[in-house]
Amino acid sequence: MELRLLHYFATLAEELHFGRAAQRLCISQPPLSVAIKQLEQELQAQLFERSSKGVRLTAAGEHLLGKARQLLALSHQAAQETRDVAQGTRGHLRLGFVGSSLYRGLPQALAQLQLSHPQVRVDMLEANSAEQILGLQQMRLDVALVYSIQPPDGISSQLVVEEPFVVCLPDHHPLCASESIDLAELRDDRLILFSNLVSPTYHQRIYEMCLAHGFAPEMRHEVRHWLSVISLVSLGQGVALVPAALERVGLPRLVFRPLLGEHPRSEMLAMWRSAPANPLVQALLAHLQQAAQMPDM
């Protein structure tokens, strides 16, 4: 059944007058009569009784009217929801994230997105940068929050947070007494670092920072998550260079100190498919940028 025919039928059923129904539909009476006959032929049922006194519904017409109203309401709802999704006010956003983003404004951004887009559902997947890029390419993710990495073809990117690396020490380390630390002072310490397989960019960046200060770091632990890095530091298994945001984690037995001099910085980027792009991506990016500028973030 065509929705147009059901719409004509429902209007006539409400008016029970061909002239008034045609006027409401902004058509003339003959096309309305033809449409009703077409619907009756398709259903093989008489829907109206016509007489000199007027028009009234048959039992079959009464039954169809309830169903027609449901179908027309569903059609209207589907059309409105489709427009909302296209405009980014409703829908589903699949978000990949690295663990440190939880301390770089992501919770605040998600809270604001929920307020501005209450009809949007966000599904979250924690994964390393390489896994998230693959998720974008395979259309399993709509947006990814990753460490500094070169986006592949077809992937757009935007810098969300840039911040310094700081030294993370166990609270019994002699350098805790210093207000700031020269990187060369860590030459005799074991360095806890991201696995080269998980985040080659970060691994290489920190390794090169140490080389620039005259030493190749002794690396005995290579892990997959920043929380694992600082947890091992708190257990006295070594020291680490971490993004400043991790000072907010609040693990016990840790001390953070800034580095002396100029060094490469830690970057978190948002990445998404250039096409087709989910319109909700830009809404989330706007909230992430606002959260990154908050003084208490």
CSV table of C-alpha atoms in Angstrom, one decimal:
chain,number,residue,atom,x,y,z
A,1,MET,CA,0.0,0.0,0.0
A,2,GLU,CA,1.2,3.5,-0.8
A,3,LEU,CA,1.5,5.9,2.1
A,4,ARG,CA,-0.2,8.5,-0.2
A,5,LEU,CA,-3.3,6.3,-0.5
A,6,LEU,CA,-3.4,5.7,3.2
A,7,HIS,CA,-3.1,9.4,3.9
A,8,TYR,CA,-6.0,10.1,1.5
A,9,PHE,CA,-8.0,7.3,3.1
A,10,ALA,CA,-7.4,8.6,6.7
A,11,THR,CA,-8.3,12.1,5.8
A,12,LEU,CA,-11.6,11.0,4.2
A,13,ALA,CA,-12.3,8.8,7.1
A,14,GLU,CA,-12.0,11.8,9.4
A,15,GLU,CA,-14.0,14.2,7.3
A,16,LEU,CA,-16.6,11.7,5.9
A,17,HIS,CA,-17.1,14.2,3.1
A,18,PHE,CA,-15.2,14.1,-0.2
A,19,GLY,CA,-15.3,17.8,-0.7
A,20,ARG,CA,-13.9,18.7,2.7
A,21,ALA,CA,-11.3,15.9,2.5
A,22,ALA,CA,-10.1,17.0,-0.9
A,23,GLN,CA,-9.8,20.6,0.4
A,24,ARG,CA,-7.7,19.4,3.3
A,25,LEU,CA,-5.5,17.5,0.9
A,26,CYS,CA,-5.2,20.4,-1.5
A,27,ILE,CA,-6.5,18.3,-4.4
A,28,SER,CA,-9.8,18.2,-6.4
A,29,GLN,CA,-12.4,15.6,-5.7
A,30,PRO,CA,-11.9,13.3,-8.8
A,31,PRO,CA,-8.3,12.4,-7.9
A,32,LEU,CA,-9.4,11.6,-4.3
A,33,SER,CA,-12.2,9.3,-5.6
A,34,VAL,CA,-9.8,7.6,-7.9
A,35,ALA,CA,-7.3,7.0,-5.0
A,36,ILE,CA,-10.0,5.5,-2.7
A,37,LYS,CA,-11.1,3.2,-5.5
A,38,GLN,CA,-7.5,2.1,-6.2
A,39,LEU,CA,-7.0,1.4,-2.5
A,40,GLU,CA,-10.3,-0.6,-2.3
A,41,GLN,CA,-9.3,-2.6,-5.3
A,42,GLU,CA,-5.8,-3.3,-3.9
A,43,LEU,CA,-7.3,-4.5,-0.6
A,44,GLN,CA,-10.3,-6.2,-2.2
A,45,ALA,CA,-12.5,-4.6,0.4
A,46,GLN,CA,-15.1,-1.8,0.4
A,47,LEU,CA,-13.9,0.9,2.8
A,48,PHE,CA,-16.7,3.4,2.5
A,49,GLU,CA,-20.5,3.3,2.0
A,50,ARG,CA,-21.6,6.1,-0.2
A,51,SER,CA,-25.2,7.3,-0.3
A,52,SER,CA,-27.2,10.5,-0.9
A,53,LYS,CA,-26.9,11.1,2.8
A,54,GLY,CA,-23.1,11.1,2.8
A,55,VAL,CA,-20.2,8.8,3.4
A,56,ARG,CA,-19.5,6.4,6.3
A,57,LEU,CA,-16.9,3.8,7.1
A,58,THR,CA,-17.6,0.1,6.6
A,59,ALA,CA,-16.3,-2.4,9.2
A,60,ALA,CA,-13.3,-3.0,7.0
A,61,GLY,CA,-12.7,0.7,6.8
A,62,GLU,CA,-13.0,1.1,10.6
A,63,HIS,CA,-10.3,-1.7,11.0
A,64,LEU,CA,-8.0,-0.1,8.4
A,65,LEU,CA,-8.3,3.4,9.9
A,66,GLY,CA,-6.5,2.3,13.1
A,67,LYS,CA,-3.8,0.6,11.2
A,68,ALA,CA,-3.4,3.5,8.8
A,69,ARG,CA,-3.0,6.0,11.6
A,70,GLN,CA,-0.2,3.8,13.1
A,71,LEU,CA,1.6,3.4,9.8
A,72,LEU,CA,1.4,7.1,9.0
A,73,ALA,CA,2.7,8.0,12.5
A,74,LEU,CA,5.6,5.6,12.1
A,75,SER,CA,6.3,7.1,8.7
A,76,HIS,CA,6.3,10.6,10.1
A,77,GLN,CA,8.5,9.5,13.0
A,78,ALA,CA,11.0,7.8,10.7
A,79,ALA,CA,11.2,10.8,8.4
A,80,GLN,CA,11.8,13.2,11.4
A,81,GLU,CA,14.4,10.9,12.9
A,82,THR,CA,16.2,10.6,9.6
A,83,ARG,CA,16.4,14.4,9.3
A,84,ASP,CA,17.7,14.6,12.9
A,85,VAL,CA,20.4,12.0,12.2
A,86,ALA,CA,21.4,13.9,9.0
A,87,GLN,CA,21.6,17.2,11.0
A,88,GLY,CA,23.5,15.5,13.8
A,89,THR,CA,20.9,16.0,16.5
A,90,ARG,CA,20.1,12.3,16.9
A,91,GLY,CA,21.9,9.1,16.2
A,92,HIS,CA,24.7,6.8,17.3
A,93,LEU,CA,28.4,7.7,17.7
A,94,ARG,CA,31.1,5.0,18.1
A,95,LEU,CA,34.0,6.5,19.9
A,96,GLY,CA,37.5,5.0,20.2
A,97,PHE,CA,39.8,6.4,22.9
A,98,VAL,CA,43.2,6.0,24.6
A,99,GLY,CA,43.1,5.8,28.4
A,100,SER,CA,44.8,9.1,28.9
A,101,SER,CA,41.9,10.9,27.2
A,102,LEU,CA,39.9,10.3,30.4
A,103,TYR,CA,42.2,12.9,32.0
A,104,ARG,CA,42.3,15.2,29.0
A,105,GLY,CA,38.7,16.5,28.9
A,106,LEU,CA,36.8,13.5,27.4
A,107,PRO,CA,34.4,13.0,30.4
A,108,GLN,CA,33.5,16.7,30.4
A,109,ALA,CA,33.0,16.7,26.6
A,110,LEU,CA,30.7,13.6,26.7
A,111,ALA,CA,28.7,15.3,29.5
A,112,GLN,CA,28.2,18.4,27.4
A,113,LEU,CA,27.4,16.3,24.3
A,114,GLN,CA,24.7,14.5,26.3
A,115,LEU,CA,23.2,17.9,27.3
A,116,SER,CA,23.3,19.4,23.8
A,117,HIS,CA,22.3,16.1,22.0
A,118,PRO,CA,20.1,14.1,24.4
A,119,GLN,CA,18.9,11.8,21.6
A,120,VAL,CA,22.5,10.6,20.8
A,121,ARG,CA,23.9,7.3,22.0
A,122,VAL,CA,27.7,7.1,22.4
A,123,ASP,CA,29.4,3.7,22.5
A,124,MET,CA,33.0,3.7,23.7
A,125,LEU,CA,35.9,1.4,23.0
A,126,GLU,CA,39.3,1.7,24.6
A,127,ALA,CA,42.1,0.7,22.2
A,128,ASN,CA,45.6,1.7,21.2
A,129,SER,CA,46.1,4.2,18.4
A,130,ALA,CA,46.8,1.6,15.7
A,131,GLU,CA,43.7,-0.4,16.6
A,132,GLN,CA,41.6,2.7,16.5
A,133,ILE,CA,42.9,3.7,13.0
A,134,LEU,CA,42.0,0.2,11.8
A,135,GLY,CA,38.5,0.6,13.4
A,136,LEU,CA,38.0,3.8,11.4
A,137,GLN,CA,39.1,2.2,8.1
A,138,GLN,CA,36.8,-0.8,8.7
A,139,MET,CA,33.9,1.5,9.6
A,140,ARG,CA,33.7,0.1,13.1
A,141,LEU,CA,34.4,3.5,14.7
A,142,ASP,CA,33.2,7.0,13.8
A,143,VAL,CA,35.9,8.9,15.7
A,144,ALA,CA,39.1,8.0,17.4
A,145,LEU,CA,41.2,9.8,20.1
A,146,VAL,CA,44.7,8.7,19.5
A,147,TYR,CA,48.3,9.7,20.3
A,148,SER,CA,50.4,11.7,17.8
A,149,ILE,CA,50.4,9.6,14.6
A,150,GLN,CA,50.3,10.3,10.9
A,151,PRO,CA,46.8,9.8,9.6
A,152,PRO,CA,46.5,7.5,6.6
A,153,ASP,CA,44.7,8.4,3.4
A,154,GLY,CA,41.0,9.1,3.8
A,155,ILE,CA,41.3,9.9,7.5
A,156,SER,CA,41.0,13.5,8.8
A,157,SER,CA,42.6,14.7,12.0
A,158,GLN,CA,42.5,17.6,14.4
A,159,LEU,CA,44.8,18.3,17.4
A,160,VAL,CA,42.8,18.2,20.6
A,161,VAL,CA,45.4,18.5,23.4
A,162,GLU,CA,49.1,19.4,23.4
A,163,GLU,CA,50.9,19.3,26.7
A,164,PRO,CA,54.4,18.8,28.1
A,165,PHE,CA,55.9,15.5,29.2
A,166,VAL,CA,56.7,15.3,32.9
A,167,VAL,CA,58.9,13.0,35.0
A,168,CYS,CA,56.9,10.4,37.0
A,169,LEU,CA,58.9,9.1,40.0
A,170,PRO,CA,58.2,6.8,42.9
A,171,ASP,CA,57.9,8.9,46.1
A,172,HIS,CA,61.1,7.5,47.6
A,173,HIS,CA,63.3,8.5,44.6
A,174,PRO,CA,66.1,11.0,45.4
A,175,LEU,CA,65.0,13.3,42.5
A,176,CYS,CA,61.7,14.0,44.3
A,177,ALA,CA,63.6,16.7,46.2
A,178,SER,CA,64.1,18.6,43.0
A,179,GLU,CA,61.6,21.2,41.7
A,180,SER,CA,62.5,20.3,38.1
A,181,ILE,CA,64.6,17.6,36.5
A,182,ASP,CA,67.2,17.6,33.8
A,183,LEU,CA,66.5,14.6,31.6
A,184,ALA,CA,70.1,13.6,31.8
A,185,GLU,CA,69.6,12.9,35.5
A,186,LEU,CA,67.6,9.8,34.6
A,187,ARG,CA,70.4,8.1,32.8
A,188,ASP,CA,70.9,5.5,35.6
A,189,ASP,CA,67.2,4.8,36.0
A,190,ARG,CA,65.1,2.1,34.5
A,191,LEU,CA,62.6,3.6,32.1
A,192,ILE,CA,59.0,2.3,31.9
A,193,LEU,CA,57.6,2.9,28.4
A,194,PHE,CA,54.9,2.1,25.9
A,195,SER,CA,55.6,-0.9,23.8
A,196,ASN,CA,57.0,-0.1,20.4
A,197,LEU,CA,54.3,-2.3,18.8
A,198,VAL,CA,51.5,-0.5,20.6
A,199,SER,CA,52.6,3.1,20.0
A,200,PRO,CA,55.7,3.4,17.9
A,201,THR,CA,55.5,7.2,17.6
A,202,TYR,CA,55.5,7.7,21.4
A,203,HIS,CA,58.2,5.0,21.9
A,204,GLN,CA,60.4,6.6,19.4
A,205,ARG,CA,59.8,10.2,20.7
A,206,ILE,CA,60.8,9.4,24.2
A,207,TYR,CA,63.7,7.3,23.2
A,208,GLU,CA,65.0,10.1,21.0
A,209,MET,CA,64.5,12.6,23.9
A,210,CYS,CA,66.9,10.5,26.0
A,211,LEU,CA,69.4,10.2,23.2
A,212,ALA,CA,69.4,13.9,22.8
A,213,HIS,CA,70.5,14.1,26.4
A,214,GLY,CA,73.4,11.8,26.0
A,215,PHE,CA,72.1,8.4,27.0
A,216,ALA,CA,70.2,5.4,25.7
A,217,PRO,CA,67.5,4.5,28.3
A,218,GLU,CA,67.4,1.2,30.0
A,219,MET,CA,64.0,-0.1,29.3
A,220,ARG,CA,62.9,-3.2,31.2
A,221,HIS,CA,59.1,-2.8,31.0
A,222,GLU,CA,57.1,-2.1,27.9
A,223,VAL,CA,53.3,-1.8,28.5
A,224,ARG,CA,50.1,-1.1,26.6
A,225,HIS,CA,48.4,1.6,28.7
A,226,TRP,CA,49.5,4.8,30.5
A,227,LEU,CA,47.8,3.6,33.7
A,228,SER,CA,50.1,0.5,33.6
A,229,VAL,CA,53.1,2.8,33.2
A,230,ILE,CA,52.4,4.9,36.3
A,231,SER,CA,51.2,1.9,38.3
A,232,LEU,CA,54.6,0.3,37.7
A,233,VAL,CA,56.3,3.5,38.8
A,234,SER,CA,54.2,3.6,42.0
A,235,LEU,CA,55.4,0.0,42.7
A,236,GLY,CA,59.0,1.1,42.4
A,237,GLN,CA,59.8,-0.6,39.2
A,238,GLY,CA,61.3,2.4,37.5
A,239,VAL,CA,60.6,6.0,36.3
A,240,ALA,CA,58.7,7.3,33.3
A,241,LEU,CA,58.1,10.3,31.1
A,242,VAL,CA,54.3,10.8,30.8
A,243,PRO,CA,51.9,13.5,29.6
A,244,ALA,CA,51.2,16.1,32.3
A,245,ALA,CA,47.5,15.1,32.3
A,246,LEU,CA,48.4,11.9,34.2
A,247,GLU,CA,49.1,13.9,37.3
A,248,ARG,CA,45.3,14.0,37.7
A,249,VAL,CA,45.0,10.2,38.1
A,250,GLY,CA,45.7,10.3,41.8
A,251,LEU,CA,47.6,7.1,42.3
A,252,PRO,CA,49.5,7.0,45.6
A,253,ARG,CA,53.3,6.9,46.0
A,254,LEU,CA,53.9,9.0,42.9
A,255,VAL,CA,55.7,12.3,42.4
A,256,PHE,CA,55.6,14.3,39.2
A,257,ARG,CA,58.2,16.9,38.2
A,258,PRO,CA,58.6,19.1,35.1
A,259,LEU,CA,61.5,18.7,32.8
A,260,LEU,CA,64.1,21.4,32.4
A,261,GLY,CA,64.5,22.9,28.9
A,262,GLU,CA,62.6,22.5,25.7
A,263,HIS,CA,61.3,19.1,24.6
A,264,PRO,CA,58.8,17.5,22.2
A,265,ARG,CA,55.3,17.7,23.6
A,266,SER,CA,52.6,15.1,24.1
A,267,GLU,CA,49.7,15.3,21.6
A,268,MET,CA,46.3,13.8,21.4
A,269,LEU,CA,44.5,14.0,18.1
A,270,ALA,CA,40.9,13.2,17.0
A,271,MET,CA,40.6,11.3,13.8
A,272,TRP,CA,37.7,10.4,11.7
A,273,ARG,CA,36.8,9.2,8.1
A,274,SER,CA,36.8,12.1,5.7
A,275,ALA,CA,33.8,10.5,3.9
A,276,PRO,CA,31.3,9.4,4.8
A,277,ALA,CA,31.6,11.4,8.0
A,278,ASN,CA,29.2,11.0,10.9
A,279,PRO,CA,27.8,14.6,11.6
A,280,LEU,CA,28.0,13.9,15.3
A,281,VAL,CA,31.8,13.9,15.0
A,282,GLN,CA,32.0,17.7,14.7
A,283,ALA,CA,29.7,18.2,17.7
A,284,LEU,CA,32.0,16.0,19.9
A,285,LEU,CA,35.1,17.8,18.6
A,286,ALA,CA,33.6,21.2,19.6
A,287,HIS,CA,33.0,20.0,23.1
A,288,LEU,CA,36.5,18.4,23.3
A,289,GLN,CA,38.1,21.7,22.3
A,290,GLN,CA,36.0,23.5,25.0
A,291,ALA,CA,36.9,21.0,27.6
A,292,ALA,CA,40.6,21.2,26.7
A,293,GLN,CA,40.5,25.0,27.4
A,294,MET,CA,38.9,24.6,30.9
A,295,PRO,CA,41.4,25.5,33.6
A,296,ASP,CA,40.5,22.6,35.8
A,297,MET,CA,40.5,20.0,33.0
